[in-house]
Amino acid sequence: MRIIRFAGESGQATLAAVTDEGVVYALPQQHFMELVTLADEQGTEPLALVRQTIEQSSPLAAKLEELELLVPIEAPEVWAAGVTYERSREARNYEATGGKLDITTFYDKVYDAERPEIFFKSTAARTVGPEQPVQLRSDSQWQIPEPELGLVLTRSGRIVGYTIGNDMSCRDIEGENPLYLPQAKMWRNSCAIGPAIRLAETVEDPYQFQLACRIFRGGVLAVEGTASTGQLKRRFDELVSFLCRDNVLFDGTVLLTGTCIVPPNEFTLADGDRIEISISDIGVLVNPVRGGATAEHSA
Ligand code: DO4
Ligand code: MG
């Protein structure tokens, strides 16, 4: 069972459930976390609550593909873990050392350390949903999407859902100096989430999600990569426990869990590209790319 939000006929945001058969039912709650809170109050799971609603209502006449999907959760904060896959360690080392792979870096250290890398990635105002443009920085010449599984958390750090995230990143800015990380990771529309949230209780093994990323340029496939959460170095509980430690969390916080798909080193995103990120049993997050180097910054 997946939860989506879509724009209704008069434009109002509507929460809905999508069954494994792809049938859509409108839900009475307005937000995903309202559903979670109500289930908690009734001593049940969101899935049971959704099933009750479905039994008492009729499906929407419209098909899922016909709906204008919105970001499934307006996450007050998006955090992200980094260097959680070997592929990310390799790519980060490449950009930090200019390809001198015999040098040991802090990326090697963090990959093996007890404490994971966790950084602040985005806020609701900087995060876009399905089909909304992700933005390129005007002062970076080396930008990529980072396709990542996102954990939807309660304020106590309970994982209540799984979604798809894009941790847009500037490899040149991060590679120049690690202290530039916030600028390499956070700017206007530098994070995308969606198209759906899979209820946590419907996922048997979260280490078996299959991820794929395709980038189209001029309608032609330019980059393609696949990965599995089975390749993760760390456990989700471990990442969440470090995020929660001495911290304040808000209901509906999303924690991105790191990337294992990195485009070839010579690739950089360009205005007009189209990014498709799919995760098995969750869906496909599609975003066009806008912006990029200005004359001022392209020299
Ligand atoms: O160290 C920088 C961030 C790495 C990252 O975002 C990732 O591994 O996904
Ligand atoms: Mg990342």
Coordinates of C-alpha atoms and ligand atoms in Angstrom, one line a residue:
M1 CA 0.0 0.0 0.0
R2 CA 1.3 3.4 -1.0
I3 CA 0.2 6.9 0.0
I4 CA 0.2 9.8 -2.5
R5 CA -1.1 13.4 -2.6
F6 CA -2.7 14.8 -5.7
A7 CA -4.3 18.1 -6.9
G8 CA -8.0 17.6 -6.9
E9 CA -10.4 19.2 -9.5
S10 CA -10.4 22.6 -7.7
G11 CA -6.7 22.4 -7.1
Q12 CA -6.9 21.3 -3.4
A13 CA -4.4 18.7 -2.2
T14 CA -5.9 15.3 -1.5
L15 CA -4.3 12.4 0.3
A16 CA -5.0 9.0 -1.3
A17 CA -4.0 5.4 -0.9
V18 CA -2.9 3.3 -3.9
T19 CA -3.4 -0.5 -3.6
D20 CA -0.8 -3.0 -4.9
E21 CA -3.2 -3.4 -7.9
G22 CA -2.9 0.3 -8.6
V23 CA -6.4 1.3 -7.5
V24 CA -6.7 4.8 -5.9
Y25 CA -8.9 5.7 -2.9
A26 CA -9.2 9.2 -1.5
L27 CA -8.4 9.3 2.2
P28 CA -10.2 11.6 4.8
Q29 CA -6.9 12.8 6.3
Q30 CA -5.1 15.7 4.8
H31 CA -1.5 14.8 5.5
F32 CA 0.4 11.5 5.7
M33 CA 1.4 12.2 9.4
E34 CA -2.2 12.8 10.3
L35 CA -2.8 9.2 9.2
V36 CA 0.1 8.0 11.3
T37 CA -1.0 10.0 14.4
L38 CA -4.6 8.8 14.1
A39 CA -3.4 5.2 13.8
D40 CA -1.2 5.6 17.0
E41 CA -4.2 7.1 18.9
Q42 CA -6.3 4.1 17.9
G43 CA -3.6 1.7 18.8
T44 CA -3.4 0.4 15.3
E45 CA -1.2 0.7 12.2
P46 CA -1.7 3.1 9.3
L47 CA -2.3 0.1 7.0
A48 CA -5.3 -1.1 9.1
L49 CA -6.7 2.4 9.1
V50 CA -6.4 2.7 5.3
R51 CA -8.0 -0.7 4.8
Q52 CA -11.0 0.4 6.9
T53 CA -11.4 3.5 4.7
I54 CA -11.1 1.5 1.5
E55 CA -13.7 -1.1 2.6
Q56 CA -16.2 1.7 3.2
S57 CA -15.6 3.8 0.0
S58 CA -15.4 3.5 -3.8
P59 CA -12.2 4.0 -5.8
L60 CA -11.5 7.1 -7.7
A61 CA -12.7 7.1 -11.3
A62 CA -9.3 8.5 -12.4
K63 CA -6.3 6.2 -12.8
L64 CA -3.0 6.9 -11.0
E65 CA -1.3 8.1 -14.3
E66 CA -4.1 10.6 -14.8
L67 CA -3.5 12.4 -11.5
E68 CA -1.4 15.5 -10.9
L69 CA 0.8 14.2 -8.2
L70 CA 2.1 16.5 -5.4
V71 CA 5.0 16.0 -3.0
P72 CA 3.7 13.1 -0.8
I73 CA 4.8 14.8 2.4
E74 CA 5.8 18.4 3.1
A75 CA 8.8 17.3 5.2
P76 CA 9.7 20.0 7.6
E77 CA 13.3 18.9 7.4
V78 CA 15.2 16.6 5.1
W79 CA 18.4 15.1 6.4
A80 CA 20.8 12.9 4.4
A81 CA 23.4 10.3 5.2
G82 CA 26.5 10.2 3.0
V83 CA 29.2 7.7 2.0
T84 CA 26.9 4.8 3.0
Y85 CA 27.8 2.8 -0.1
E86 CA 31.2 1.9 -1.5
R87 CA 30.3 3.6 -4.8
S88 CA 29.8 6.9 -3.1
R89 CA 33.1 6.6 -1.2
E90 CA 34.9 6.0 -4.6
A91 CA 33.2 8.9 -6.3
R92 CA 33.8 11.3 -3.3
N93 CA 37.5 10.3 -3.3
Y94 CA 37.7 11.0 -7.0
E95 CA 36.4 14.5 -6.8
A96 CA 38.4 15.3 -3.6
T97 CA 41.8 14.0 -5.0
G98 CA 41.4 14.6 -8.7
G99 CA 41.4 10.9 -9.2
K100 CA 44.5 10.0 -7.1
L101 CA 43.0 6.9 -5.6
D102 CA 46.0 5.9 -3.6
I103 CA 45.5 8.8 -1.1
T104 CA 43.5 7.9 2.1
T105 CA 40.8 10.6 2.7
F106 CA 38.3 11.5 5.3
Y107 CA 35.7 9.8 3.1
D108 CA 37.6 6.5 3.7
K109 CA 37.6 7.3 7.4
V110 CA 33.8 8.1 7.6
Y111 CA 33.0 5.0 5.6
D112 CA 34.6 2.8 8.3
A113 CA 33.9 5.0 11.4
E114 CA 31.2 4.1 13.9
R115 CA 29.6 7.5 13.4
P116 CA 28.0 8.0 10.0
E117 CA 28.1 11.2 8.0
I118 CA 24.7 12.9 8.4
F119 CA 24.0 16.4 7.1
F120 CA 21.1 18.8 6.8
K121 CA 19.8 18.6 3.3
S122 CA 16.6 20.6 2.8
T123 CA 13.4 22.2 4.1
A124 CA 9.9 22.0 2.7
A125 CA 10.4 25.3 0.9
R126 CA 13.4 23.9 -1.0
T127 CA 12.0 20.5 -1.8
V128 CA 10.0 19.7 -4.9
G129 CA 7.6 16.9 -5.8
P130 CA 7.0 14.8 -9.0
E131 CA 7.4 16.6 -12.3
Q132 CA 8.5 19.8 -10.6
P133 CA 11.8 21.2 -11.8
V134 CA 15.0 20.6 -9.8
Q135 CA 17.3 23.6 -10.1
L136 CA 21.0 23.7 -11.1
R137 CA 23.4 26.0 -9.2
S138 CA 24.7 28.8 -11.4
D139 CA 28.2 28.6 -10.0
S140 CA 28.9 24.8 -10.5
Q141 CA 30.1 23.0 -13.6
W142 CA 29.7 19.5 -12.2
Q143 CA 26.3 18.6 -11.0
I144 CA 24.6 15.3 -10.6
P145 CA 21.4 13.8 -9.1
E146 CA 21.8 11.4 -6.2
P147 CA 19.0 8.7 -6.2
E148 CA 18.4 7.7 -2.7
L149 CA 15.9 5.7 -0.6
G150 CA 14.2 8.1 1.9
L151 CA 13.0 7.1 5.3
V152 CA 9.9 8.9 6.6
L153 CA 10.2 9.4 10.4
T154 CA 8.1 10.3 13.3
R155 CA 9.4 12.8 15.9
S156 CA 10.7 9.8 17.9
G157 CA 12.6 8.4 15.0
R158 CA 10.2 5.6 14.1
I159 CA 10.3 4.6 10.4
V160 CA 6.8 4.9 9.1
G161 CA 7.3 4.9 5.4
Y162 CA 9.8 4.7 2.5
T163 CA 10.0 7.2 -0.4
I164 CA 12.3 8.2 -3.2
G165 CA 14.7 11.2 -2.9
N166 CA 17.0 13.0 -5.1
D167 CA 20.0 14.6 -3.2
M168 CA 21.1 17.0 -6.0
S169 CA 24.9 17.6 -5.6
C170 CA 27.7 19.7 -6.9
R171 CA 30.8 17.5 -7.2
D172 CA 33.2 20.4 -8.0
I173 CA 32.2 22.5 -5.0
E174 CA 32.3 19.6 -2.5
G175 CA 35.6 18.4 -4.1
E176 CA 37.2 21.8 -3.7
N177 CA 36.8 21.9 0.0
P178 CA 34.7 19.7 2.4
L179 CA 33.7 22.9 4.3
Y180 CA 31.7 23.8 1.3
L181 CA 29.4 20.8 1.8
P182 CA 26.3 22.9 2.7
Q183 CA 26.7 24.9 -0.6
A184 CA 27.3 21.7 -2.6
K185 CA 24.1 20.2 -1.2
M186 CA 21.6 23.0 -0.4
W187 CA 20.1 25.6 -2.7
R188 CA 16.7 26.5 -4.2
N189 CA 14.9 23.3 -5.4
S190 CA 18.0 21.1 -4.8
C191 CA 15.9 18.2 -3.3
A192 CA 13.1 16.2 -4.8
I193 CA 10.8 13.7 -3.0
G194 CA 8.1 11.4 -4.3
P195 CA 6.0 10.2 -6.0
A196 CA 4.6 8.0 -3.1
I197 CA 5.3 6.8 0.4
R198 CA 5.2 3.0 0.9
L199 CA 3.9 2.2 4.3
A200 CA 6.7 0.7 6.4
E201 CA 4.5 -2.2 7.6
T202 CA 4.1 -3.4 4.0
V203 CA 7.8 -3.7 3.4
E204 CA 9.1 -7.2 4.2
D205 CA 12.8 -6.4 3.8
P206 CA 14.0 -2.8 3.2
Y207 CA 17.4 -4.1 2.2
Q208 CA 15.9 -5.5 -1.0
F209 CA 14.8 -2.3 -2.7
Q210 CA 16.0 -2.0 -6.3
L211 CA 17.0 1.5 -7.4
A212 CA 17.5 2.7 -11.0
C213 CA 18.3 6.2 -12.4
R214 CA 17.9 7.3 -16.0
I215 CA 18.8 10.8 -17.3
F216 CA 17.5 11.9 -20.6
R217 CA 18.9 14.6 -22.7
G218 CA 16.9 15.8 -25.7
G219 CA 14.7 12.8 -25.2
V220 CA 17.6 10.4 -25.5
L221 CA 18.9 8.2 -22.7
A222 CA 22.2 9.8 -21.6
V223 CA 23.0 8.0 -18.3
E224 CA 21.6 4.9 -16.7
G225 CA 22.5 3.1 -13.4
T226 CA 21.1 0.6 -11.0
A227 CA 21.7 -0.4 -7.4
S228 CA 20.2 -2.2 -4.4
T229 CA 19.8 -1.2 -0.8
G230 CA 21.4 -4.6 -0.1
Q231 CA 24.7 -2.9 -1.0
L232 CA 24.4 -0.5 2.0
K233 CA 27.3 -0.4 4.5
R234 CA 25.0 0.6 7.3
R235 CA 21.6 -0.3 8.8
F236 CA 18.7 2.1 8.7
D237 CA 18.2 2.0 12.5
E238 CA 21.8 2.9 13.0
L239 CA 21.5 6.0 10.7
V240 CA 18.2 7.0 12.5
S241 CA 19.8 6.6 16.0
F242 CA 22.6 9.0 15.1
L243 CA 20.1 11.5 13.6
C244 CA 18.0 11.4 16.8
R245 CA 20.9 11.6 19.2
D246 CA 20.6 14.8 21.3
N247 CA 18.5 16.2 18.4
V248 CA 14.9 17.5 18.0
L249 CA 13.0 15.7 15.2
F250 CA 9.7 16.7 13.7
D251 CA 6.9 14.4 12.5
G252 CA 7.4 13.7 8.9
T253 CA 11.2 14.3 8.8
V254 CA 12.8 12.5 5.8
L255 CA 16.2 10.9 6.1
L256 CA 17.9 10.2 2.7
T257 CA 20.1 7.1 3.0
G258 CA 22.9 7.8 0.6
T259 CA 23.6 7.1 -3.0
C260 CA 25.0 4.1 -4.8
I261 CA 24.4 5.4 -8.3
V262 CA 26.9 8.0 -9.7
P263 CA 27.0 9.1 -13.3
P264 CA 30.3 8.8 -15.2
N265 CA 32.9 11.4 -14.0
E266 CA 32.7 13.3 -17.3
F267 CA 28.9 13.8 -16.9
T268 CA 27.2 17.0 -15.6
L269 CA 23.5 17.8 -15.6
A270 CA 22.2 20.5 -18.0
D271 CA 19.1 22.6 -18.4
G272 CA 16.4 20.6 -20.1
D273 CA 17.6 17.2 -18.8
R274 CA 15.0 14.9 -17.4
I275 CA 15.8 12.7 -14.3
E276 CA 13.9 9.5 -13.6
I277 CA 14.6 7.7 -10.4
S278 CA 12.7 4.4 -9.7
I279 CA 12.6 2.3 -6.6
S280 CA 10.9 -1.1 -6.6
D281 CA 7.4 -1.0 -4.9
I282 CA 7.5 2.8 -4.5
G283 CA 7.4 4.2 -8.0
V284 CA 9.2 6.5 -10.4
L285 CA 10.2 10.1 -9.4
V286 CA 10.5 12.2 -12.5
N287 CA 11.9 15.8 -12.5
P288 CA 12.9 18.1 -15.3
V289 CA 16.2 20.1 -14.7
R290 CA 16.3 23.8 -15.0
G291 CA 18.9 26.6 -14.8
G292 CA 22.7 26.2 -14.7
A293 CA 25.8 28.3 -15.3
T294 CA 25.2 31.9 -16.0
A295 CA 27.6 34.0 -18.1
E296 CA 29.0 35.4 -14.9
H297 CA 29.8 32.0 -13.5
S298 CA 30.6 29.9 -16.6
A299 CA 34.1 31.1 -17.2
Ligands
DO4_1 O1 30.0 13.4 1.6 C1 29.2 13.9 1.0 C2 27.9 13.4 0.7 C3 27.8 12.1 0.1 C4 26.4 11.8 -0.2 O2 25.5 12.6 -0.3 C5 26.0 10.4 -0.5 O3 26.8 9.5 -0.3 O4 24.9 10.2 -0.9
MG2 MG 23.6 11.9 -1.2

